[in-house]
Amino acid sequence: MPHATDTVHETVPAAPAAKAGGSRGRRIRRVVIWTLLALILLTGGGAWWAYQRLDSNLSSIDLEQELGPDRPEKLATGAMDILVLGSDSRSGANKGLAGGDTGGTARSDTAMVLHIPEGRTSAVAVSIPRDTLITRPECTARDGSPLPSARRVMFNSVYTLAGPACVVKTVERISGVRIDHYVEVDFAGFQDLVDSLGGVTITLDKTIHDTSSGLDLEAGTHRLDGTESLAFVRTRHGIGDGSDLGRIGLQQQFLLATLDEVKRQNLLGSPAKAYRVADSATRSLTTDSGLGSLRKLADFGRSLQGLDPDHLRTVMLPVAYDKVDPNRVVAAEPQASRLWKAIREDTAVPRSVLESTTSN
């Protein structure tokens, strides 16, 4: 069984990438964790001098109003569950990013449920693959019109059609987990965050050459800037079998490298740099109203001061090829149900789920 510091993912074969448009921007994998770590540092020293500027950077949505009362019950009252999305819109500030302008559309090509158990010393991040076929509940479309429930739709299409509130509603329906908070990070924000840190160092065992993402790295140690980091977490064709799910290992590696970078730099001792990181972080974030101010984010950050990044476990939702469309995946049962049950009840992820995974 993997240790708490292991990165694990389901071993069922990854679905081949979608054809047209399948190589669009993917994940800003788990960036919220190290974003929050940077914001925690703002609560000390003289950082509050920048309060007004940072507070005005944030955007928020009122999930309670949009979702209404028909939601799962919160079983583990001391735990917290956060839905994290990475949006891939490449209009506006994102237009110049890899893949070009998409005409203003956006997809939630990164999605995970970050579960923080009672005690706040560890965390489990459950990634939901973008190509997973799900049943979308009845929602309101982006244009305000009713959007009826639909079966066998691709998970990341929900954000495009109906926006973040419907994504939260969809995740709650498929998992039974009540989502406490919502955090969205865009591509441009991801790139700026890395640059504000001065780059992130990663070490590769094998050469990666991917003409689609523009990533060309020899085996060895590299210091990646924001543009290179974005290509790194998006690369697919240069690793493994070229599937969309195959890149998850690199994204998890990058997450841990970034956490190490935040710890190494000791931002508390450099208020100016802490401000630059926080400015990039807050400009890149959209949250629910419960986290929609710098004060609320800082209070939340202080509640996580006991969270050790070494005790973060990343798990991919167990999936299998869809029998009708091999370019899509579906939740693998009974492993998926057991995983969600453990999250709901704030218990350890079952051995039967972990034993069907392999460590990177």
Short mmCIF file of C-alpha atoms in Angstrom, two decimals:
data_model
loop_
_atom_site.label_atom_id
_atom_site.label_comp_id
_atom_site.label_asym_id
_atom_site.label_seq_id
_atom_site.Cartn_x
_atom_site.Cartn_y
_atom_site.Cartn_z
CA MET A 1 0.00 0.00 0.00
CA PRO A 2 1.44 3.42 -0.88
CA HIS A 3 2.61 5.69 1.94
CA ALA A 4 0.97 9.04 2.60
CA THR A 5 3.56 10.80 0.49
CA ASP A 6 2.95 8.58 -2.52
CA THR A 7 1.16 9.79 -5.63
CA VAL A 8 -1.28 7.15 -6.84
CA HIS A 9 -3.53 6.72 -9.80
CA GLU A 10 -5.90 4.08 -11.15
CA THR A 11 -4.23 1.49 -13.36
CA VAL A 12 -7.09 0.82 -15.76
CA PRO A 13 -6.06 1.89 -19.28
CA ALA A 14 -6.44 5.55 -20.04
CA ALA A 15 -8.89 6.50 -22.75
CA PRO A 16 -7.34 7.74 -26.00
CA ALA A 17 -7.41 11.49 -26.39
CA ALA A 18 -10.42 13.05 -28.07
CA LYS A 19 -9.83 13.89 -31.72
CA ALA A 20 -10.74 17.46 -32.68
CA GLY A 21 -9.88 19.92 -29.97
CA GLY A 22 -8.75 17.17 -27.62
CA SER A 23 -5.36 18.76 -27.12
CA ARG A 24 -6.77 21.99 -25.72
CA GLY A 25 -5.35 23.34 -22.50
CA ARG A 26 -5.68 20.92 -19.65
CA ARG A 27 -4.89 21.08 -16.04
CA ILE A 28 -3.71 23.66 -13.62
CA ARG A 29 -3.42 20.72 -11.34
CA ARG A 30 -4.00 21.41 -7.66
CA VAL A 31 -2.58 24.93 -7.87
CA VAL A 32 -5.03 26.06 -5.19
CA ILE A 33 -3.01 24.28 -2.51
CA TRP A 34 0.16 26.26 -3.01
CA THR A 35 -1.86 29.41 -3.76
CA LEU A 36 -3.37 29.09 -0.29
CA LEU A 37 0.05 28.48 1.22
CA ALA A 38 1.23 31.77 -0.26
CA LEU A 39 -1.85 33.54 1.12
CA ILE A 40 -1.21 32.05 4.56
CA LEU A 41 2.13 33.83 4.57
CA LEU A 42 0.36 37.13 3.95
CA THR A 43 -1.24 37.00 7.37
CA GLY A 44 2.12 37.65 9.03
CA GLY A 45 4.68 40.42 8.87
CA GLY A 46 3.59 43.68 7.24
CA ALA A 47 1.58 42.10 4.44
CA TRP A 48 -1.76 43.71 5.31
CA TRP A 49 -0.58 47.02 3.83
CA ALA A 50 -1.60 45.57 0.47
CA TYR A 51 -5.05 44.49 1.63
CA GLN A 52 -7.18 46.74 -0.56
CA ARG A 53 -5.33 45.92 -3.78
CA LEU A 54 -5.36 42.19 -3.19
CA ASP A 55 -8.96 42.15 -2.01
CA SER A 56 -10.13 43.92 -5.16
CA ASN A 57 -8.42 41.29 -7.33
CA LEU A 58 -10.79 38.52 -6.25
CA SER A 59 -13.94 37.40 -8.09
CA SER A 60 -16.63 35.29 -6.43
CA ILE A 61 -19.97 33.55 -7.00
CA ASP A 62 -22.77 32.84 -4.52
CA LEU A 63 -23.13 29.06 -4.60
CA GLU A 64 -25.70 28.92 -1.80
CA GLN A 65 -28.09 31.10 -3.78
CA GLU A 66 -27.49 29.34 -7.08
CA LEU A 67 -27.68 25.77 -5.80
CA GLY A 68 -30.55 26.09 -3.34
CA PRO A 69 -31.36 23.59 -0.57
CA ASP A 70 -31.35 20.36 -2.62
CA ARG A 71 -27.81 19.28 -1.73
CA PRO A 72 -26.11 16.34 -0.01
CA GLU A 73 -25.98 16.28 3.76
CA LYS A 74 -22.63 17.07 5.35
CA LEU A 75 -21.78 13.83 7.17
CA ALA A 76 -18.31 14.66 8.51
CA THR A 77 -18.83 18.08 10.05
CA GLY A 78 -15.18 18.61 10.95
CA ALA A 79 -13.91 17.91 7.42
CA MET A 80 -13.83 20.26 4.44
CA ASP A 81 -14.31 19.58 0.73
CA ILE A 82 -13.24 22.04 -1.97
CA LEU A 83 -13.96 21.73 -5.68
CA VAL A 84 -11.00 23.03 -7.67
CA LEU A 85 -11.35 23.80 -11.39
CA GLY A 86 -8.80 24.95 -13.94
CA SER A 87 -10.46 26.83 -16.79
CA ASP A 88 -8.98 26.72 -20.29
CA SER A 89 -10.55 29.79 -21.87
CA ARG A 90 -8.05 31.33 -24.26
CA SER A 91 -9.73 34.60 -25.01
CA GLY A 92 -8.64 37.86 -23.41
CA ALA A 93 -5.56 37.43 -21.23
CA ASN A 94 -5.33 33.76 -22.18
CA LYS A 95 -5.39 34.27 -25.95
CA GLY A 96 -1.65 33.90 -26.43
CA LEU A 97 -1.35 30.66 -24.48
CA ALA A 98 -0.64 27.34 -26.14
CA GLY A 99 -3.50 26.34 -28.39
CA GLY A 100 -4.59 29.82 -29.41
CA ASP A 101 -7.88 31.63 -29.17
CA THR A 102 -10.93 29.43 -28.65
CA GLY A 103 -13.46 32.12 -29.44
CA GLY A 104 -14.24 32.86 -25.81
CA THR A 105 -15.35 29.35 -24.83
CA ALA A 106 -14.00 27.64 -21.73
CA ARG A 107 -13.85 24.16 -20.30
CA SER A 108 -13.06 22.80 -16.86
CA ASP A 109 -10.14 20.71 -18.04
CA THR A 110 -8.82 20.41 -14.51
CA ALA A 111 -11.17 19.16 -11.82
CA MET A 112 -10.52 17.77 -8.40
CA VAL A 113 -12.19 17.44 -5.04
CA LEU A 114 -9.74 18.42 -2.31
CA HIS A 115 -10.76 16.68 0.92
CA ILE A 116 -9.23 18.03 4.13
CA PRO A 117 -10.06 15.76 7.09
CA GLU A 118 -10.89 16.95 10.57
CA GLY A 119 -7.68 18.07 12.24
CA ARG A 120 -6.42 19.76 9.01
CA THR A 121 -3.02 18.04 9.00
CA SER A 122 -3.43 16.02 5.79
CA ALA A 123 -5.42 16.11 2.54
CA VAL A 124 -6.62 13.88 -0.27
CA ALA A 125 -7.10 15.28 -3.79
CA VAL A 126 -9.44 13.23 -6.03
CA SER A 127 -8.96 14.10 -9.71
CA ILE A 128 -11.92 13.71 -12.08
CA PRO A 129 -10.76 13.06 -15.66
CA ARG A 130 -12.15 15.56 -18.16
CA ASP A 131 -13.42 12.83 -20.53
CA THR A 132 -15.50 11.02 -17.89
CA LEU A 133 -19.07 10.41 -19.01
CA ILE A 134 -21.56 11.51 -16.35
CA THR A 135 -25.23 12.35 -15.88
CA ARG A 136 -25.61 16.11 -15.76
CA PRO A 137 -28.41 17.31 -13.44
CA GLU A 138 -30.93 19.94 -14.44
CA CYS A 139 -29.22 23.33 -14.38
CA THR A 140 -29.44 26.85 -15.75
CA ALA A 141 -27.46 27.47 -18.93
CA ARG A 142 -25.04 30.39 -19.21
CA ASP A 143 -27.62 32.34 -21.22
CA GLY A 144 -30.18 31.93 -18.43
CA SER A 145 -32.32 29.31 -20.15
CA PRO A 146 -33.27 26.00 -18.47
CA LEU A 147 -30.83 23.17 -19.18
CA PRO A 148 -32.48 19.76 -18.79
CA SER A 149 -30.77 16.79 -17.23
CA ALA A 150 -28.75 14.69 -19.69
CA ARG A 151 -27.06 11.29 -19.55
CA ARG A 152 -23.66 10.35 -20.96
CA VAL A 153 -22.26 13.85 -21.34
CA MET A 154 -18.56 14.61 -20.98
CA PHE A 155 -17.73 16.05 -17.57
CA ASN A 156 -15.82 19.09 -18.79
CA SER A 157 -18.69 20.17 -21.06
CA VAL A 158 -20.80 21.08 -18.01
CA TYR A 159 -18.70 24.17 -17.29
CA THR A 160 -18.91 25.30 -20.91
CA LEU A 161 -22.69 25.05 -21.06
CA ALA A 162 -23.77 26.06 -17.57
CA GLY A 163 -20.85 27.47 -15.58
CA PRO A 164 -19.38 26.73 -12.17
CA ALA A 165 -22.55 26.33 -10.10
CA CYS A 166 -23.72 23.50 -12.36
CA VAL A 167 -20.30 21.84 -12.10
CA VAL A 168 -20.59 21.91 -8.31
CA LYS A 169 -24.10 20.47 -8.56
CA THR A 170 -22.86 17.74 -10.92
CA VAL A 171 -19.98 16.75 -8.64
CA GLU A 172 -22.30 16.62 -5.64
CA ARG A 173 -24.71 14.36 -7.54
CA ILE A 174 -22.08 11.88 -8.76
CA SER A 175 -20.16 11.75 -5.48
CA GLY A 176 -22.70 12.44 -2.73
CA VAL A 177 -20.09 14.81 -1.24
CA ARG A 178 -21.30 18.24 -0.16
CA ILE A 179 -18.90 20.83 -1.55
CA ASP A 180 -18.00 23.51 1.02
CA HIS A 181 -16.00 25.81 -1.25
CA TYR A 182 -15.23 26.43 -4.92
CA VAL A 183 -11.95 27.68 -6.37
CA GLU A 184 -11.22 28.28 -10.06
CA VAL A 185 -7.83 29.18 -11.55
CA ASP A 186 -7.28 30.20 -15.18
CA PHE A 187 -4.32 29.46 -17.47
CA ALA A 188 -2.94 32.98 -17.41
CA GLY A 189 -3.05 32.93 -13.63
CA PHE A 190 -1.13 29.67 -13.52
CA GLN A 191 1.62 31.07 -15.69
CA ASP A 192 1.88 34.29 -13.65
CA LEU A 193 2.02 32.38 -10.37
CA VAL A 194 5.05 30.36 -11.48
CA ASP A 195 6.81 33.47 -12.76
CA SER A 196 6.12 35.30 -9.50
CA LEU A 197 7.94 32.49 -7.71
CA GLY A 198 10.88 32.84 -10.08
CA GLY A 199 10.26 29.42 -11.60
CA VAL A 200 9.97 25.84 -10.36
CA THR A 201 12.66 23.14 -10.48
CA ILE A 202 11.79 19.65 -11.72
CA THR A 203 13.88 16.56 -12.45
CA LEU A 204 13.09 14.20 -15.35
CA ASP A 205 14.13 10.57 -15.70
CA LYS A 206 13.36 10.59 -19.43
CA THR A 207 13.50 13.10 -22.26
CA ILE A 208 10.20 14.74 -23.23
CA HIS A 209 9.68 16.03 -26.76
CA ASP A 210 6.13 17.15 -27.55
CA THR A 211 5.57 19.35 -30.60
CA SER A 212 1.91 19.88 -29.64
CA SER A 213 2.63 21.54 -26.28
CA GLY A 214 6.02 22.91 -27.35
CA LEU A 215 7.83 21.08 -24.55
CA ASP A 216 11.35 19.88 -25.33
CA LEU A 217 13.30 18.79 -22.24
CA GLU A 218 16.21 16.39 -21.90
CA ALA A 219 16.44 14.00 -18.94
CA GLY A 220 17.86 15.81 -15.93
CA THR A 221 17.07 18.84 -13.77
CA HIS A 222 15.41 21.97 -15.20
CA ARG A 223 14.22 25.31 -13.88
CA LEU A 224 10.89 26.01 -15.60
CA ASP A 225 9.37 29.45 -16.05
CA GLY A 226 5.63 30.06 -16.33
CA THR A 227 5.37 29.29 -20.06
CA GLU A 228 7.43 26.11 -19.76
CA SER A 229 5.49 25.02 -16.68
CA LEU A 230 2.19 25.40 -18.51
CA ALA A 231 3.55 23.22 -21.33
CA PHE A 232 4.83 20.70 -18.76
CA VAL A 233 1.44 20.15 -17.09
CA ARG A 234 -0.28 20.02 -20.49
CA THR A 235 2.10 17.69 -22.34
CA ARG A 236 0.63 14.41 -23.50
CA HIS A 237 2.19 13.18 -26.73
CA GLY A 238 5.72 13.07 -25.33
CA ILE A 239 4.97 10.69 -22.45
CA GLY A 240 3.50 7.25 -21.89
CA ASP A 241 0.90 6.08 -24.39
CA GLY A 242 -0.07 9.61 -25.42
CA SER A 243 -3.46 9.49 -23.71
CA ASP A 244 -5.06 12.42 -21.95
CA LEU A 245 -4.90 10.63 -18.61
CA GLY A 246 -1.25 9.76 -19.03
CA ARG A 247 -0.10 13.26 -18.14
CA ILE A 248 -1.45 13.07 -14.60
CA GLY A 249 1.86 11.76 -13.25
CA LEU A 250 3.72 14.83 -14.52
CA GLN A 251 1.11 17.14 -13.06
CA GLN A 252 1.42 15.49 -9.68
CA GLN A 253 5.21 15.75 -9.89
CA PHE A 254 4.89 19.46 -10.67
CA LEU A 255 2.54 20.01 -7.73
CA LEU A 256 5.03 18.55 -5.28
CA ALA A 257 7.92 20.50 -6.85
CA THR A 258 5.93 23.73 -6.49
CA LEU A 259 5.12 23.03 -2.86
CA ASP A 260 8.83 22.47 -2.24
CA GLU A 261 9.56 25.79 -3.96
CA VAL A 262 7.12 27.69 -1.74
CA LYS A 263 8.61 26.09 1.37
CA ARG A 264 12.21 26.76 0.25
CA GLN A 265 11.71 30.44 -0.50
CA ASN A 266 10.39 31.38 2.97
CA LEU A 267 8.11 34.11 1.61
CA LEU A 268 7.38 35.36 5.11
CA GLY A 269 10.89 36.79 5.19
CA SER A 270 10.35 38.69 1.94
CA PRO A 271 7.18 40.83 2.08
CA ALA A 272 7.76 42.26 -1.41
CA LYS A 273 7.97 38.83 -3.00
CA ALA A 274 5.08 37.56 -0.89
CA TYR A 275 3.01 40.42 -2.27
CA ARG A 276 3.95 39.57 -5.89
CA VAL A 277 2.94 35.94 -5.36
CA ALA A 278 -0.30 36.92 -3.64
CA ASP A 279 -1.10 39.50 -6.34
CA SER A 280 -0.74 36.83 -9.03
CA ALA A 281 -2.73 34.35 -6.95
CA THR A 282 -5.68 36.63 -6.22
CA ARG A 283 -5.92 37.88 -9.81
CA SER A 284 -6.11 34.30 -11.05
CA LEU A 285 -8.82 33.13 -8.64
CA THR A 286 -12.60 32.91 -8.74
CA THR A 287 -14.09 31.53 -5.51
CA ASP A 288 -17.43 31.01 -3.83
CA SER A 289 -18.62 33.91 -1.67
CA GLY A 290 -17.48 32.06 1.45
CA LEU A 291 -13.88 32.67 0.33
CA GLY A 292 -14.57 35.81 -1.68
CA SER A 293 -12.44 38.30 0.22
CA LEU A 294 -8.83 38.48 1.31
CA ARG A 295 -9.92 38.36 4.94
CA LYS A 296 -11.92 35.17 4.37
CA LEU A 297 -9.08 33.59 2.40
CA ALA A 298 -6.60 34.53 5.11
CA ASP A 299 -8.86 33.11 7.85
CA PHE A 300 -9.17 29.93 5.82
CA GLY A 301 -5.42 29.87 5.29
CA ARG A 302 -4.76 30.17 9.02
CA SER A 303 -7.04 27.18 9.59
CA LEU A 304 -4.71 25.15 7.35
CA GLN A 305 -1.41 26.05 8.99
CA GLY A 306 -1.10 22.52 10.35
CA LEU A 307 -1.46 20.99 6.87
CA ASP A 308 1.82 19.37 5.87
CA PRO A 309 2.33 19.22 2.08
CA ASP A 310 4.12 15.90 2.63
CA HIS A 311 0.78 14.51 3.78
CA LEU A 312 -1.04 15.33 0.56
CA ARG A 313 -2.23 12.26 -1.32
CA THR A 314 -3.34 12.61 -4.95
CA VAL A 315 -5.70 9.97 -6.31
CA MET A 316 -7.41 9.75 -9.67
CA LEU A 317 -11.06 8.72 -9.71
CA PRO A 318 -11.02 5.04 -10.77
CA VAL A 319 -12.15 4.90 -14.39
CA ALA A 320 -12.44 2.38 -17.21
CA TYR A 321 -12.96 2.60 -20.94
CA ASP A 322 -16.55 3.23 -21.97
CA LYS A 323 -17.84 0.16 -23.80
CA VAL A 324 -19.65 2.24 -26.43
CA ASP A 325 -17.15 5.04 -27.00
CA PRO A 326 -13.51 4.01 -26.34
CA ASN A 327 -12.49 7.70 -26.50
CA ARG A 328 -14.33 8.25 -23.21
CA VAL A 329 -14.14 6.79 -19.73
CA VAL A 330 -16.69 5.97 -17.03
CA ALA A 331 -16.34 5.58 -13.29
CA ALA A 332 -15.06 2.09 -12.45
CA GLU A 333 -17.22 0.32 -9.89
CA PRO A 334 -17.20 -0.58 -7.08
CA GLN A 335 -13.90 1.31 -6.54
CA ALA A 336 -15.34 4.75 -7.34
CA SER A 337 -18.26 4.37 -4.95
CA ARG A 338 -15.94 3.17 -2.19
CA LEU A 339 -13.68 6.16 -2.73
CA TRP A 340 -16.53 8.68 -2.53
CA LYS A 341 -17.94 6.94 0.55
CA ALA A 342 -14.59 7.34 2.32
CA ILE A 343 -14.55 11.05 1.43
CA ARG A 344 -18.12 11.57 2.65
CA GLU A 345 -17.48 9.81 5.95
CA ASP A 346 -13.98 11.23 6.46
CA THR A 347 -12.38 7.79 6.71
CA ALA A 348 -9.25 6.34 5.15
CA VAL A 349 -9.38 5.52 1.44
CA PRO A 350 -10.14 1.77 1.33
CA ARG A 351 -7.28 -0.63 0.71
CA SER A 352 -9.32 -2.19 -2.11
CA VAL A 353 -9.09 1.13 -3.98
CA LEU A 354 -5.43 1.80 -3.27
CA GLU A 355 -4.37 -1.73 -4.14
CA SER A 356 -5.75 -1.22 -7.65
CA THR A 357 -3.34 1.69 -8.15
CA THR A 358 0.37 2.00 -8.67
CA SER A 359 2.83 4.52 -7.29
CA ASN A 360 4.66 6.86 -9.65
#
